XYZ file of C-alpha atoms in Angstrom:
395
model
C 26.118 2.347 -0.437
C 24.890 -0.377 -2.301
C 25.587 -1.578 -5.738
C 22.913 0.221 -7.709
C 22.037 3.891 -7.492
C 18.945 3.567 -5.426
C 19.506 4.629 -1.843
C 17.245 3.167 0.639
C 16.871 2.423 4.237
C 14.008 1.442 6.402
C 11.449 3.344 8.293
C 7.706 3.497 8.555
C 6.147 5.784 6.065
C 2.952 6.353 8.014
C 3.874 9.987 8.457
C 3.492 10.838 4.824
C 1.397 8.175 3.187
C -0.223 6.289 6.012
C 1.246 2.926 5.129
C 0.533 0.313 7.762
C 4.077 -0.979 8.060
C 7.044 0.298 6.205
C 9.889 0.349 8.663
C 12.963 1.626 7.046
C 15.988 0.274 8.891
C 18.777 2.586 7.973
C 19.267 6.194 8.616
C 19.468 7.831 5.237
C 20.759 10.988 3.786
C 22.293 13.237 6.363
C 22.962 10.813 9.183
C 24.968 8.249 7.361
C 27.305 11.046 6.528
C 29.163 10.637 9.762
C 29.798 6.993 9.070
C 30.095 7.118 5.316
C 27.563 4.395 5.254
C 24.361 5.053 3.453
C 22.632 6.465 0.481
C 21.773 9.990 -0.036
C 22.087 12.248 -2.986
C 20.366 11.738 -6.232
C 20.097 8.136 -5.477
C 23.754 8.099 -4.819
C 24.743 5.695 -2.129
C 27.744 5.330 0.089
C 29.656 2.185 0.862
C 28.458 0.921 4.235
C 31.516 0.672 6.460
C 30.386 1.938 9.823
C 31.173 0.200 13.087
C 28.910 -1.299 15.722
C 25.255 -0.295 15.688
C 23.856 2.302 18.003
C 21.743 0.935 20.836
C 20.051 4.208 21.703
C 16.281 4.507 21.519
C 15.383 8.082 20.852
C 13.242 10.290 23.093
C 10.910 11.737 20.477
C 8.907 13.780 22.968
C 12.045 15.591 24.127
C 13.026 16.348 20.522
C 9.621 17.870 19.806
C 9.891 20.070 22.872
C 13.311 21.337 21.794
C 12.140 22.063 18.243
C 8.933 23.754 19.427
C 10.834 25.982 21.854
C 13.233 27.025 19.104
C 10.365 27.946 16.773
C 8.651 29.901 19.577
C 11.878 31.863 20.054
C 12.028 32.671 16.342
C 14.870 30.222 15.688
C 15.224 27.292 13.330
C 13.415 24.215 14.598
C 15.378 22.051 12.166
C 18.718 23.352 13.404
C 17.717 22.851 17.037
C 16.591 19.321 16.209
C 19.876 18.562 14.438
C 21.861 19.711 17.449
C 19.680 17.625 19.749
C 20.090 14.528 17.555
C 23.862 15.010 17.322
C 24.125 15.012 21.108
C 21.764 12.096 21.610
C 24.053 9.240 20.636
C 21.605 8.135 17.935
C 24.093 7.594 15.131
C 21.319 6.818 12.644
C 19.106 9.780 13.519
C 18.677 12.474 10.870
C 16.688 15.653 10.296
C 15.448 16.761 6.863
C 13.735 19.872 5.628
C 10.626 19.524 3.461
C 12.545 19.352 0.190
C 15.076 16.831 1.434
C 12.360 14.591 2.818
C 10.357 14.793 -0.404
C 13.494 13.730 -2.288
C 13.926 10.817 0.081
C 10.337 9.741 -0.459
C 10.945 9.964 -4.185
C 14.062 7.822 -3.963
C 12.017 5.072 -2.325
C 10.037 4.957 -5.555
C 13.248 4.289 -7.478
C 13.549 7.682 -9.195
C 15.798 10.640 -8.540
C 17.564 13.574 -10.153
C 21.342 13.648 -10.031
C 24.612 12.855 -11.738
C 24.991 9.173 -10.853
C 27.799 9.324 -8.311
C 28.118 7.128 -5.234
C 30.230 8.865 -2.594
C 32.047 7.643 0.478
C 34.479 8.991 3.047
C 38.050 8.577 1.854
C 40.711 7.377 4.307
C 42.699 10.341 5.593
C 46.168 10.736 4.118
C 48.842 13.390 3.953
C 48.141 13.924 0.288
C 44.378 14.184 0.584
C 43.910 15.569 4.075
C 41.061 14.897 6.458
C 37.452 14.874 5.409
C 38.113 13.885 1.818
C 35.226 12.429 -0.180
C 35.849 9.766 -2.765
C 33.749 8.438 -5.628
C 33.042 4.815 -4.743
C 30.941 3.969 -7.795
C 29.385 5.635 -10.819
C 26.021 4.769 -12.269
C 26.345 3.049 -15.672
C 25.141 5.363 -18.417
C 24.723 8.329 -16.068
C 26.163 11.831 -16.530
C 29.229 11.096 -14.390
C 30.185 7.947 -16.268
C 29.707 9.595 -19.671
C 32.012 12.400 -18.550
C 34.712 9.934 -17.547
C 34.358 10.122 -13.755
C 35.628 6.907 -12.185
C 35.414 5.071 -8.908
C 38.383 6.156 -6.799
C 38.338 9.766 -7.963
C 38.601 12.316 -5.164
C 36.027 15.129 -4.994
C 37.813 18.327 -3.967
C 34.941 20.764 -4.420
C 31.379 21.026 -5.725
C 30.328 24.267 -7.431
C 33.326 26.020 -5.922
C 32.688 24.892 -2.365
C 35.547 22.904 -0.902
C 34.708 19.378 0.227
C 37.340 19.578 2.953
C 35.684 19.429 6.330
C 32.267 18.557 4.879
C 30.506 15.306 5.641
C 29.711 12.887 2.852
C 26.063 13.806 3.242
C 26.802 17.507 2.776
C 28.824 16.831 -0.358
C 26.041 14.632 -1.687
C 23.535 17.414 -1.020
C 25.691 19.793 -3.055
C 25.846 17.245 -5.868
C 22.096 16.981 -5.849
C 21.568 20.729 -5.743
C 18.001 21.862 -6.302
C 17.047 18.554 -7.886
C 16.231 20.157 -11.241
C 17.054 18.064 -14.302
C 19.330 19.955 -16.683
C 20.966 22.099 -14.010
C 24.761 22.177 -14.061
C 27.185 21.236 -11.299
C 30.957 21.797 -11.435
C 33.160 19.175 -9.784
C 36.820 19.642 -8.928
C 38.341 16.171 -9.246
C 41.723 14.665 -8.439
C 43.046 11.413 -9.862
C 46.592 10.047 -9.774
C 48.021 13.451 -8.868
C 46.122 15.281 -11.638
C 43.373 17.826 -10.862
C 40.704 19.211 -13.171
C 37.197 20.679 -13.215
C 34.347 18.713 -14.753
C 30.927 20.231 -15.402
C 28.013 17.786 -15.364
C 24.301 18.263 -15.929
C 21.874 16.575 -13.607
C 19.395 14.139 -15.119
C 16.232 12.388 -14.095
C 17.351 8.819 -13.414
C 15.196 5.779 -12.851
C 16.622 2.671 -11.267
C 15.627 -0.961 -11.312
C 16.766 -2.566 -8.069
C 16.219 -6.126 -9.295
C 18.036 -7.797 -12.159
C 17.656 -11.403 -13.307
C 20.058 -13.517 -15.360
C 20.325 -17.177 -16.333
C 23.983 -18.130 -16.764
C 22.943 -21.731 -17.450
C 19.661 -23.661 -17.775
C 19.681 -24.714 -14.128
C 20.666 -21.428 -12.484
C 18.730 -18.214 -11.994
C 20.665 -15.292 -10.503
C 18.470 -12.651 -8.855
C 20.417 -9.590 -7.819
C 18.674 -7.117 -5.506
C 20.553 -3.846 -4.994
C 17.958 -2.199 -2.717
C 14.441 -2.819 -1.474
C 12.676 0.098 -3.114
C 9.002 -0.036 -4.006
C 8.134 -3.070 -6.099
C 11.423 -4.902 -5.475
C 9.789 -7.695 -3.466
C 7.193 -8.367 -6.147
C 9.892 -8.519 -8.812
C 11.790 -11.114 -6.787
C 8.651 -13.181 -6.404
C 7.890 -12.940 -10.136
C 11.447 -13.987 -11.008
C 11.160 -17.078 -8.810
C 7.809 -18.038 -10.322
C 9.251 -17.646 -13.820
C 12.303 -19.795 -13.084
C 12.477 -23.109 -15.013
C 11.434 -26.208 -13.064
C 14.376 -27.660 -11.170
C 16.537 -24.553 -11.541
C 18.248 -23.236 -8.426
C 18.250 -19.583 -7.355
C 21.297 -17.567 -6.414
C 19.960 -14.566 -4.509
C 22.670 -11.904 -4.652
C 22.270 -9.395 -1.817
C 25.828 -8.075 -1.837
C 26.005 -4.311 -1.473
C 22.268 -4.091 -0.774
C 21.892 -1.036 1.465
C 18.410 -1.969 2.613
C 15.122 -0.248 1.957
C 11.494 -0.858 2.766
C 10.911 -3.717 5.155
C 7.555 -4.471 3.554
C 9.425 -5.174 0.317
C 11.917 -7.450 2.054
C 8.986 -9.371 3.546
C 7.434 -9.784 0.100
C 10.766 -11.084 -1.196
C 10.862 -13.558 1.696
C 7.381 -14.698 0.644
C 8.880 -15.888 -2.642
C 10.762 -18.621 -0.761
C 8.689 -19.246 2.383
C 5.211 -20.592 2.947
C 4.232 -17.924 5.429
C 5.651 -17.676 8.916
C 7.917 -15.320 10.802
C 10.419 -13.087 9.012
C 11.552 -10.922 11.926
C 10.518 -9.443 15.245
C 11.189 -5.880 16.326
C 10.346 -3.477 19.085
C 9.101 0.081 18.814
C 9.647 1.992 22.038
C 9.284 -1.246 23.988
C 6.256 -2.623 22.135
C 6.988 -5.984 20.484
C 5.899 -6.485 16.876
C 6.541 -8.955 14.086
C 6.882 -9.189 10.312
C 5.432 -12.227 8.522
C 5.789 -13.710 5.060
C 2.782 -14.443 2.906
C 1.874 -18.046 2.225
C 2.455 -19.809 -1.078
C 6.185 -19.335 -1.630
C 8.443 -21.842 -3.406
C 9.879 -23.856 -0.532
C 11.535 -26.598 -2.551
C 13.733 -24.844 -5.075
C 17.475 -24.877 -4.197
C 18.462 -21.463 -2.829
C 21.782 -19.817 -1.976
C 21.979 -16.257 -0.633
C 25.159 -14.339 -1.400
C 26.016 -11.609 1.155
C 28.889 -9.317 2.148
C 29.753 -6.375 4.387
C 27.545 -4.132 2.265
C 24.443 -6.245 2.921
C 22.531 -4.235 5.468
C 19.266 -3.331 7.074
C 16.223 -4.782 5.312
C 18.534 -7.044 3.299
C 19.846 -8.455 6.579
C 16.282 -9.006 7.723
C 15.696 -11.178 4.640
C 19.028 -12.962 5.059
C 18.312 -13.759 8.697
C 14.866 -15.139 7.889
C 16.144 -17.439 5.133
C 19.068 -18.614 7.254
C 17.243 -19.165 10.541
C 14.403 -21.034 8.903
C 16.762 -23.316 7.015
C 15.544 -22.121 3.641
C 18.854 -20.983 2.175
C 22.566 -21.583 2.483
C 24.276 -18.220 2.969
C 27.673 -17.641 1.388
C 30.075 -14.690 1.541
C 31.119 -12.364 4.367
C 29.507 -11.138 7.576
C 26.828 -8.575 6.853
C 26.925 -4.935 7.907
C 25.001 -5.115 11.199
C 22.261 -2.489 10.809
C 19.329 -3.679 12.878
C 17.861 -0.495 14.301
C 14.419 0.804 13.418
C 13.858 4.417 12.409
C 10.532 6.228 12.361
C 9.721 9.684 11.015
C 8.412 12.480 13.219
C 7.037 15.752 11.865
C 8.498 18.799 13.636
C 6.759 22.150 14.243
C 8.502 23.914 11.349
C 7.617 21.230 8.798
C 10.948 19.430 8.897
C 11.063 15.706 9.572
C 13.268 13.753 11.965
C 14.129 10.090 11.403
C 14.786 8.630 14.839
C 15.833 5.269 16.211
C 12.906 3.779 18.097
C 13.869 0.119 18.420
C 15.767 -2.889 17.061
C 14.872 -6.045 15.217
C 15.803 -9.712 15.586
C 15.854 -12.709 13.281
C 13.271 -15.506 13.684
C 15.651 -17.370 16.015
C 15.958 -14.282 18.200
C 19.423 -13.188 17.080
C 20.171 -9.473 17.229
C 21.647 -7.974 14.084
C 22.490 -4.429 15.131
C 26.224 -4.015 15.573
C 26.811 -7.719 14.940
C 25.679 -8.553 11.461
C 24.943 -12.061 10.236
C 27.717 -14.601 9.755
C 27.294 -16.631 6.534
C 27.079 -20.403 6.684
C 30.086 -20.595 4.369
C 32.617 -17.740 4.494
C 34.046 -16.772 1.115
C 36.211 -13.929 -0.136
C 36.912 -12.705 -3.648
C 35.605 -15.904 -5.220
C 32.362 -15.836 -3.265
C 30.102 -16.035 -6.293
C 32.021 -18.999 -7.673
C 31.707 -20.783 -4.348
C 28.019 -19.923 -4.124
C 27.399 -21.524 -7.503
C 29.254 -24.619 -6.424
C 27.083 -24.857 -3.329
C 23.947 -24.315 -5.421
C 25.012 -27.139 -7.709
C 25.464 -29.386 -4.710
C 21.917 -28.594 -3.595
C 20.571 -29.767 -6.913
C 20.478 -26.510 -8.818
C 23.028 -24.962 -11.166
C 25.246 -26.498 -13.774
């Protein structure tokens, strides 16, 4: 997942709120479980480490038929849909019940109820066994951090249910529980050969996906952890508030994606209109454009890594292809598929892959990622600042 506890991934929200364009490019919650790659839980997110992107475009009509037939036979439409999705080859497809989908919608607003744990699939080992789930990050100030839970801890069970054999998504769902603030959840944790039980109480947590710092008079660092609602506007405001002549270091490392509309608004902070990305929805070609009036002269460096995915890759590709930014870091994740929600007969909702997007120069991202202009490892931020200085910004 990404750096801050705000799980996101793209898809149009027309189903619930009628938004004109809100493609969310990442399969959230349940689906990413199989890959250990996305956000789910109370805003908890997983480290994105999946392999090549799925090229399947889902047959939504067939899914609806399967779900409707199950309901007519007195069976679970959601379960039938899940089985259909699992056999389809759509690795980003997911099916949610009403509550799960409402929680997902809520997370897009930057609020959630949980304990502040980011979970990921742990590498199998003799000591830990298969299907282990590891804490990859804890939210600063959240219940987990206050209780002493650390990144690297192994989750053995949640409320007495063993995590062995469960997907990351299932464990995250257990962590989230009924989503009621104040409810307790007991975690069985292992660290350095020691095992203990820790009881946490879920809290209502609000996240800010954009943070701004000024390490020196000529550098503004804008870190975007996810493109939740309002993130694009905050980026644009931060650029407008930057001192004259100061360069911008746009830190997209660990950004798991989010709302494409928000990524487009963020692009508008640096571009004077024009193309941000093209994408297809079941064969129909569409495009995303930036608004006019962005700051096109300020020095800009975008910092990316293997956790930069989805909508964050869309922004990276636009800035790189249009020569607006120098990109520094590591190849991005490679999540360029488009998911759309479909309401099923029993009220559940399926997020299905319906197409793929490309950068302004026509480069595909799905399964490939974006190679930075200047590769950099552990000292990527230091190198990025050096490059920014060379462009006329930074100390």
